[in-house]
Coordinates of C-alpha atoms in Angstrom, one line a residue:
Chain A
M1308 CA 0.0 0.2 0.1
V1309 CA 1.6 3.2 -1.1
H1310 CA 0.4 6.8 -1.2
S1311 CA 2.0 8.3 -4.2
Q1312 CA 2.5 12.1 -4.5
T1313 CA 1.0 12.3 -7.7
E1314 CA -1.9 10.0 -7.1
S1315 CA -4.8 9.9 -4.7
A1316 CA -7.3 7.0 -4.5
T1317 CA -9.7 7.5 -1.9
S1318 CA -11.1 10.8 -0.5
G1319 CA -12.2 11.5 3.0
P1320 CA -15.5 12.7 4.5
P1321 CA -15.6 16.2 5.7
A1322 CA -14.1 17.5 9.0
S1323 CA -17.2 17.4 10.7
A1324 CA -17.3 13.8 10.7
A1325 CA -14.9 13.7 13.4
V1326 CA -16.3 12.4 16.7
V1327 CA -15.7 12.7 20.4
T1328 CA -13.0 10.6 21.6
S1329 CA -13.0 8.2 25.0
D1330 CA -9.9 7.9 27.1
E1331 CA -9.8 4.3 25.5
D1332 CA -9.7 5.9 21.8
L1333 CA -7.2 8.2 23.0
G1334 CA -4.9 5.1 24.4
G1335 CA -4.9 3.6 21.0
W1336 CA -3.6 7.0 19.3
L1337 CA -0.7 7.3 22.0
E1338 CA 0.4 3.9 21.6
S1339 CA 0.8 4.1 17.7
L1340 CA 2.3 7.6 18.3
A1341 CA 4.8 5.7 20.7
Q1342 CA 5.9 3.1 18.2
L1343 CA 6.0 5.5 15.1
V1344 CA 9.2 5.5 13.0
S1345 CA 9.2 9.1 12.3
T1346 CA 10.0 10.3 8.8
P1347 CA 13.4 11.4 8.6
A1348 CA 14.0 15.3 8.7
E1349 CA 15.2 15.5 4.9
F1350 CA 12.3 13.7 4.0
R1351 CA 9.7 15.5 6.0
E1352 CA 6.9 17.1 4.2
E1353 CA 5.4 19.2 6.9
T1354 CA 2.3 20.5 4.9
I1355 CA -0.8 19.3 6.2
D1356 CA -3.0 21.6 8.2
R1357 CA -5.3 20.8 11.3
R1358 CA -8.3 20.4 9.0
T1359 CA -6.6 18.2 6.3
A1360 CA -5.4 16.0 9.4
L1361 CA -9.1 15.9 10.8
D1362 CA -9.9 14.6 7.7
M1363 CA -7.6 11.8 7.2
L1364 CA -7.5 10.9 10.8
R1365 CA -11.3 11.3 11.4
C1366 CA -10.7 12.1 15.1
S1367 CA -11.4 14.7 17.3
E1368 CA -9.3 18.0 17.7
A1369 CA -8.7 16.4 21.3
V1370 CA -6.9 13.5 19.5
I1371 CA -4.8 16.1 17.8
D1372 CA -4.0 18.0 20.8
A1373 CA -2.9 14.8 22.7
L1374 CA -0.8 13.7 19.8
V1375 CA 1.0 17.2 19.5
E1376 CA 1.5 17.1 23.1
N1377 CA 2.9 13.6 23.3
G1378 CA 5.4 14.6 20.8
L1379 CA 4.0 14.1 17.3
P1380 CA 6.6 16.0 15.1
C1381 CA 5.3 19.2 13.7
S1382 CA 6.1 23.1 13.0
G1383 CA 4.0 26.1 13.4
A1384 CA 2.4 27.9 16.3
A1385 CA -0.3 26.2 18.5
G1386 CA -3.5 25.6 16.6
E1387 CA -1.8 26.6 13.4
E1388 CA 0.5 23.2 13.1
R1389 CA 1.7 21.9 10.2
F1390 CA 2.2 18.1 10.2
D1391 CA 4.4 15.6 7.8
R1392 CA 1.8 13.6 5.8
W1393 CA 3.5 10.3 6.1
D1394 CA 4.0 10.4 10.2
L1395 CA 0.2 11.5 10.1
F1396 CA -0.8 8.5 7.8
N1397 CA 1.2 6.1 9.9
V1398 CA 0.1 7.4 13.3
A1399 CA -3.2 6.6 12.0
L1400 CA -2.4 3.0 10.6
Y1401 CA -1.9 1.6 13.8
S1402 CA -4.4 3.7 16.1
R1403 CA -6.7 1.2 16.3
S1404 CA -9.7 3.9 16.0
R1405 CA -11.4 1.8 13.4
R1406 CA -12.1 5.1 11.6
S1407 CA -9.1 6.6 10.1
I1408 CA -8.6 6.6 6.4
P1409 CA -4.9 4.6 6.6
E1410 CA -6.7 2.2 9.2
L1411 CA -9.6 1.2 7.0
S1412 CA -7.5 0.9 3.9
A1413 CA -5.2 -1.6 5.6
L1414 CA -8.3 -3.6 7.1
V1415 CA -9.9 -4.1 3.9
V1416 CA -6.8 -6.0 2.9
A1417 CA -6.5 -7.7 6.5
R1418 CA -10.2 -8.6 5.8
A1419 CA -9.3 -10.0 2.3
A1420 CA -6.2 -11.8 3.9
A1421 CA -8.6 -13.4 6.4
E1422 CA -10.9 -15.1 4.3
K1423 CA -10.7 -18.7 3.1
P1424 CA -7.7 -19.5 0.6
P1425 CA -9.9 -20.3 -2.5
T1426 CA -10.9 -16.5 -2.2
W1427 CA -7.4 -15.4 -3.1
V1428 CA -7.1 -17.2 -6.2
E1429 CA -10.4 -17.4 -7.6
R1430 CA -11.1 -15.4 -10.8
R1431 CA -12.6 -12.0 -10.2
E1432 CA -14.3 -9.8 -12.8
V1433 CA -14.8 -6.1 -11.9
R1434 CA -16.0 -2.8 -13.6
L1435 CA -13.1 -0.5 -12.9
T1436 CA -13.7 3.2 -13.6
L1437 CA -11.0 5.7 -12.9
S1438 CA -12.0 9.3 -13.2
L1439 CA -9.1 11.5 -13.7
Q1440 CA -8.6 15.3 -12.7
C1441 CA -6.1 17.9 -12.4
T1442 CA -5.5 19.3 -9.0
R1443 CA -4.4 22.6 -10.0
P1444 CA -6.9 24.9 -8.3
D1445 CA -7.5 26.8 -11.5
G1446 CA -7.8 24.1 -13.7
C1447 CA -4.9 22.8 -16.4
A1448 CA -2.1 25.0 -17.4
D1449 CA -0.5 25.4 -20.6
H1450 CA 0.4 22.2 -22.6
P1451 CA -1.6 19.5 -20.5
E1452 CA -0.4 16.0 -21.1
W1453 CA -1.9 13.0 -19.2
L1454 CA -0.3 9.6 -19.6
V1455 CA -2.0 6.3 -18.2
R1456 CA 0.5 3.3 -18.3
P1457 CA -1.1 0.2 -19.7
P1458 CA -2.1 -2.8 -17.1
Q1459 CA -1.0 -6.2 -17.8
P1460 CA -3.4 -8.5 -16.5
E1461 CA -2.2 -11.5 -18.6
R1462 CA 1.0 -11.5 -16.4
F1463 CA -1.3 -13.0 -13.6
D1464 CA -3.5 -15.0 -16.2
G1465 CA -6.2 -12.3 -16.2
S1466 CA -7.5 -10.0 -18.8
I1467 CA -9.0 -6.5 -19.6
T1468 CA -11.3 -5.2 -22.3
P1469 CA -10.8 -2.5 -24.2
W1470 CA -10.9 1.0 -22.0
R1471 CA -13.7 3.1 -23.0
A1472 CA -13.3 6.9 -22.4
S1473 CA -15.4 9.8 -21.8
T1474 CA -15.7 12.1 -24.5
P1475 CA -13.8 13.9 -26.4
L1476 CA -11.1 11.4 -25.7
E1477 CA -10.6 8.1 -27.5
A1478 CA -9.3 5.5 -25.0
A1479 CA -7.1 3.9 -27.4
T1480 CA -5.0 7.2 -27.3
V1481 CA -5.1 7.7 -23.6
V1482 CA -3.7 4.4 -22.4
G1483 CA 0.1 3.8 -23.0
T1484 CA 0.6 6.9 -24.7
I1485 CA 0.9 10.6 -23.9
V1486 CA -2.4 12.5 -24.8
H1487 CA -3.1 16.3 -24.7
A1488 CA -6.3 17.5 -23.0
R1489 CA -7.1 20.3 -20.9
T1490 CA -10.1 18.5 -19.1
A1491 CA -11.1 15.7 -16.6
F1492 CA -11.9 12.4 -17.9
E1493 CA -13.0 9.1 -17.4
L1494 CA -11.7 5.7 -18.0
A1495 CA -13.5 2.4 -17.6
A1496 CA -12.9 -1.4 -18.4
T1497 CA -13.9 -4.5 -17.2
V1498 CA -11.0 -6.4 -15.3
V1499 CA -10.3 -10.1 -14.8
T1500 CA -7.8 -11.1 -12.3
C1501 CA -6.8 -14.5 -11.3
G1502 CA -4.6 -15.7 -8.4
A1503 CA -2.4 -18.9 -8.2
A1504 CA -0.9 -20.6 -5.3
R1505 CA 2.7 -21.5 -5.5
S1506 CA 5.6 -21.8 -3.1
I1507 CA 9.2 -20.8 -3.2
R1508 CA 11.8 -23.5 -3.4
S1509 CA 14.8 -21.3 -2.7
A1510 CA 15.6 -21.8 0.9
P1511 CA 17.8 -18.6 1.0
V1512 CA 14.7 -16.7 -0.1
R1513 CA 12.3 -18.3 2.5
T1514 CA 14.7 -17.4 5.2
L1515 CA 15.1 -13.5 3.8
F1516 CA 11.3 -13.2 3.5
W1517 CA 10.6 -14.4 6.9
E1518 CA 13.3 -12.3 8.5
I1519 CA 12.0 -9.2 6.9
V1520 CA 8.3 -9.8 7.4
H1521 CA 9.1 -10.5 11.3
G1522 CA 11.8 -7.9 11.5
M1523 CA 10.5 -4.7 9.9
R1524 CA 7.5 -2.5 10.5
F1525 CA 5.0 -1.6 8.0
Q1526 CA 4.5 2.0 7.1
V1527 CA 4.3 4.3 4.2
L1528 CA 7.1 6.1 3.3
P1529 CA 8.1 9.0 1.0
H1530 CA 9.2 7.4 -2.6
A1531 CA 12.6 9.1 -2.4
L1532 CA 13.3 7.3 1.0
A1533 CA 11.7 4.0 -0.1
I1534 CA 14.2 3.5 -2.9
Q1535 CA 17.2 4.2 -0.8
T1536 CA 17.7 0.5 0.2
D1537 CA 20.6 0.9 2.6
R1538 CA 19.0 3.8 4.1
I1539 CA 16.0 1.5 4.6
A1540 CA 17.7 -1.2 6.1
R1541 CA 18.5 1.0 9.2
H1542 CA 15.2 3.0 9.1
G1543 CA 13.1 0.0 10.2
A1544 CA 10.1 0.6 8.4
V1545 CA 9.2 -0.2 5.0
D1546 CA 6.1 0.2 2.8
C1547 CA 5.7 -2.2 -0.3
T1548 CA 8.4 -0.4 -2.5
A1549 CA 11.1 -0.4 0.1
V1550 CA 10.6 -4.2 1.0
A1551 CA 10.7 -5.2 -2.4
R1552 CA 13.7 -3.5 -3.0
L1553 CA 15.3 -4.6 0.2
L1554 CA 14.4 -8.1 -0.3
G1555 CA 15.2 -7.9 -3.8
A1556 CA 18.8 -6.8 -2.8
R1557 CA 19.6 -9.5 -0.2
C1558 CA 18.1 -12.0 -2.8
E1559 CA 20.7 -10.7 -5.3
D1560 CA 23.4 -11.0 -2.6
A1561 CA 22.6 -14.7 -2.3
G1562 CA 22.8 -15.0 -6.2
L1563 CA 19.2 -15.0 -7.3
E1564 CA 17.6 -12.9 -10.0
T1565 CA 15.2 -10.6 -8.8
R1566 CA 12.8 -7.7 -10.4
V1567 CA 10.5 -5.4 -8.6
E1568 CA 7.1 -5.0 -10.3
K1569 CA 4.2 -2.6 -10.1
G1570 CA 0.6 -2.5 -10.2
L1571 CA -2.7 -1.6 -8.4
L1572 CA -4.4 -3.2 -5.6
L1573 CA -8.0 -3.6 -6.2
T1574 CA -10.0 -3.3 -2.9
M1575 CA -13.6 -2.5 -1.8
L1576 CA -12.0 0.9 -1.1
G1577 CA -10.8 1.5 -4.6
I1578 CA -7.2 1.1 -5.5
D1579 CA -3.7 1.5 -4.1
N1580 CA -0.4 1.7 -5.8
H1581 CA 1.4 -1.4 -5.0
A1582 CA 4.8 -3.0 -5.8
W1583 CA 6.2 -6.5 -5.2
L1584 CA 9.2 -8.3 -6.0
E1585 CA 9.8 -11.4 -8.2
V1586 CA 12.3 -13.9 -8.0
K1587 CA 13.8 -16.6 -10.4
D1588 CA 13.0 -19.8 -8.3
D1589 CA 15.3 -22.7 -8.4
D1590 CA 12.7 -24.2 -10.9
G1591 CA 13.8 -21.5 -13.1
Q1592 CA 10.0 -19.9 -12.7
W1593 CA 9.8 -16.1 -11.8
K1594 CA 7.4 -15.9 -9.0
P1595 CA 5.9 -13.0 -6.9
I1596 CA 7.2 -12.3 -3.2
D1597 CA 4.6 -9.8 -1.7
C1598 CA 6.3 -9.1 1.6
S1599 CA 4.4 -6.1 2.3
L1600 CA 0.8 -7.8 2.1
A1601 CA 2.0 -10.1 4.5
M1602 CA 3.0 -7.8 6.9
I1603 CA -0.3 -5.9 6.8
S1604 CA -2.3 -9.4 7.5
L1605 CA 0.1 -10.2 10.2
G1606 CA 0.0 -6.7 11.9
S1607 CA -3.9 -6.7 11.9
A1608 CA -6.3 -7.6 14.4
I1609 CA -7.3 -10.5 12.4
P1610 CA -3.8 -12.0 11.4
N1611 CA -3.7 -14.8 9.0
P1612 CA -0.1 -16.9 9.0
A1613 CA -1.4 -18.9 6.1
F1614 CA -2.0 -15.8 4.0
A1615 CA 1.6 -14.8 4.8
Q1616 CA 2.8 -17.9 3.5
F1617 CA 0.7 -17.7 0.4
C1618 CA 2.3 -14.4 -0.2
L1619 CA 5.6 -16.1 -0.4
G1620 CA 5.3 -17.3 -4.2
S1621 CA 2.0 -17.0 -4.8
Q1622 CA 0.0 -14.2 -6.8
F1623 CA -3.0 -12.7 -5.1
N1624 CA -6.1 -12.3 -7.2
R1625 CA -6.8 -8.5 -6.0
V1626 CA -3.3 -7.3 -7.6
L1627 CA -3.3 -5.9 -11.5
P1628 CA 0.0 -5.7 -12.7
F1629 CA 1.0 -2.6 -15.0
A1630 CA 3.9 -1.9 -17.5
C1631 CA 5.3 0.8 -15.3
P1632 CA 8.8 1.7 -14.4
L1633 CA 9.4 1.6 -10.6
E1634 CA 10.2 5.4 -10.2
E1635 CA 7.3 6.7 -12.2
P1636 CA 3.6 6.9 -11.3
I1637 CA 0.8 4.8 -13.1
I1638 CA -1.2 8.0 -14.0
E1639 CA 1.1 10.9 -14.9
H1640 CA -0.2 14.6 -15.6
T1641 CA 1.6 17.5 -16.6
C1642 CA 0.9 21.0 -17.3
G1643 CA 2.4 24.2 -17.4
A1644 CA 5.7 22.1 -17.5
V1645 CA 5.2 20.9 -14.1
R1646 CA 4.0 17.4 -13.0
R1647 CA 0.8 17.6 -10.9
A1648 CA -1.0 15.7 -8.6
V1649 CA -3.8 13.9 -10.2
D1650 CA -7.1 13.3 -8.4
V1651 CA -8.0 9.9 -9.0
R1652 CA -11.7 8.8 -8.1
V1653 CA -12.2 5.2 -8.6
S1654 CA -15.4 2.9 -8.8
I1655 CA -15.4 -0.6 -8.5
S1656 CA -18.4 -2.3 -9.2
G1657 CA -20.2 -5.7 -10.2
L1658 CA -17.6 -8.2 -8.4
H1659 CA -18.2 -11.7 -9.8
S1660 CA -16.2 -14.4 -8.4
N1661 CA -15.9 -18.1 -9.1
Chain B
M1263 CA -37.0 -15.3 4.4
T1264 CA -35.1 -14.8 7.7
V1265 CA -35.9 -11.6 9.3
P1266 CA -34.2 -9.7 12.6
S1267 CA -36.3 -9.3 15.4
D1268 CA -38.3 -5.9 16.1
A1269 CA -35.5 -4.8 18.7
V1270 CA -32.5 -6.0 16.3
A1271 CA -33.9 -4.2 13.1
D1272 CA -34.9 -1.0 15.2
E1273 CA -31.2 -0.9 16.5
L1274 CA -29.7 -1.6 13.2
R1275 CA -31.9 0.9 11.5
G1276 CA -30.7 3.6 14.4
L1277 CA -27.1 2.5 13.6
I1278 CA -27.3 2.9 9.8
A1279 CA -28.9 6.4 10.0
R1280 CA -26.5 7.9 12.7
M1281 CA -23.8 6.8 10.4
S1282 CA -25.2 8.1 7.2
P1283 CA -23.3 10.7 5.6
K1284 CA -26.6 12.3 4.9
N1285 CA -27.1 12.5 8.8
V1286 CA -30.7 11.2 8.4
K1287 CA -32.9 10.7 11.4
S1288 CA -34.8 7.4 10.3
V1289 CA -34.4 4.9 7.4
S1290 CA -36.5 2.3 6.0
A1291 CA -35.9 -1.2 4.4
G1292 CA -36.0 -0.3 0.9
E1293 CA -33.6 2.9 0.9
R1294 CA -30.6 2.1 -0.8
L1295 CA -27.2 2.7 1.0
V1296 CA -25.4 4.7 -1.5
E1297 CA -27.7 6.2 -3.7
D1298 CA -30.5 7.4 -0.9
L1299 CA -28.3 7.5 2.3
G1300 CA -25.1 8.8 0.9
Y1301 CA -22.8 6.0 1.8
D1302 CA -19.7 5.6 -0.2
S1303 CA -16.6 2.5 -0.3
L1304 CA -15.1 4.1 2.8
T1305 CA -18.3 4.7 5.1
L1306 CA -19.6 1.4 3.8
I1307 CA -16.6 -0.1 5.5
E1308 CA -16.9 1.7 8.6
L1309 CA -20.6 0.8 8.8
A1310 CA -19.5 -2.8 8.3
V1311 CA -17.1 -2.7 11.4
A1312 CA -19.3 -1.4 13.5
I1313 CA -22.5 -3.8 12.9
E1314 CA -19.7 -6.7 13.1
D1315 CA -19.0 -5.0 16.6
R1316 CA -22.3 -4.3 17.7
F1317 CA -24.2 -7.6 16.7
D1318 CA -21.2 -9.8 17.1
L1319 CA -21.0 -10.8 13.8
P1320 CA -18.0 -12.6 11.6
A1321 CA -16.3 -10.2 9.2
I1322 CA -18.7 -9.5 6.3
S1323 CA -17.0 -10.9 3.1
E1324 CA -16.1 -8.4 0.2
E1325 CA -18.5 -10.3 -1.8
E1326 CA -21.5 -10.2 0.7
A1327 CA -20.5 -6.5 0.9
M1328 CA -21.1 -5.9 -2.7
R1329 CA -24.4 -7.7 -2.7
I1330 CA -25.7 -5.8 -0.1
R1331 CA -27.4 -2.8 -1.4
T1332 CA -30.4 -1.6 0.7
V1333 CA -31.3 -1.5 4.4
G1334 CA -33.4 -4.5 3.8
D1335 CA -30.5 -6.3 2.6
L1336 CA -28.6 -5.5 5.8
E1337 CA -31.8 -6.6 8.1
R1338 CA -31.7 -10.1 6.2
F1339 CA -27.7 -10.1 6.3
I1340 CA -27.9 -10.1 10.3
A1341 CA -30.6 -12.2 10.8
N1342 CA -28.9 -15.0 8.9
P1343 CA -25.0 -13.8 8.1
H1344 CA -24.3 -17.2 6.7
G1345 CA -26.9 -17.4 4.1
S1346 CA -27.7 -15.1 1.2
A1347 CA -28.4 -11.3 2.1
V1348 CA -30.2 -10.4 -1.1
N1349 CA -33.8 -11.0 -2.1
G1350 CA -34.1 -14.2 -4.7
A1351 CA -30.4 -14.7 -4.6

């Protein structure tokens, strides 16, 4: 699960949804804060104001006050604080509030992981609609360009219908090529994903997988940090990109071929950017290894060791691979010669599985 | 068709109304969670968690959740969580 700087998969409710917390609620927040691996100074983005923090955390002002009083790093005067987005996300992730957006995002993954094993590999068909909009307040600047990387469901035995785009665009020109359009638009397609249960033969890979899964903490990270493998090993917290690269580096030290792949995680809440490692196993087959999903399951209130084992070599039917360089976003937008954040609204409907 | 007791149905409807993004005072069986009561994917997950906690239910699966469209579907689900939630399904 990654929160990219240029893609936003979910949007929160208004701040009015915040509720009065109880002492018990506060305990979860403070415990999470005590365990937080804070974003290092050179990667911090202290740009989130109180109102935005309330939207993300879906908590009361009292919780924010308590977090600040107990050491949540921030800048600015009291009441006008600016918080680092990654710190906020990670505090919320382990808050046990059962309301925060990060926690609910992880919860849907943990719940899928807690279901019966056949549900991880069954064929799933969903209608995926992406509504894309430039986030520049005044709309697109000059020379707007959009690029949507092409999905590759066939890599995981799936398929996708041709994309349909809202007018005036032609979908065929949007996906996989740069399109010039000063507008918001929608892309829709029916996606079939399939899983497959496999295991890893290589003993070193199995050992390295469990060392990382049990030895690191799952948190979201700034991409610039996530790609610094040496730094990540000392940092102690990993996201999907960081852990894929870290495991990849260690597997290569052990003499194995690896590659980091990228795609979307299709969940009940929409999409999350995702990355995982693929290793050429002793039988010559390339197999996915998904440490981050294993860590999310094991770190949840409903841990499932069988799912964590599944993540060692199997393909999960909620993952849609994309042909996308690791360093690049799946959906990219530039206008006024500046890369802009994209507001991505997602609708997933019509689930059929068998 | 299995239905919950009046007390359970009343409590469920109260919960759905309180958590509705539209802040409605009451709900009826035929009302749709998304179109009529303003729920989105995030608030639906939150509602599912609250219902599981309150009525001591196992986690509502992804497939079950996607089939639940109305207040009545939810009432039938909590009355018979291992059966079908949807009329005619």
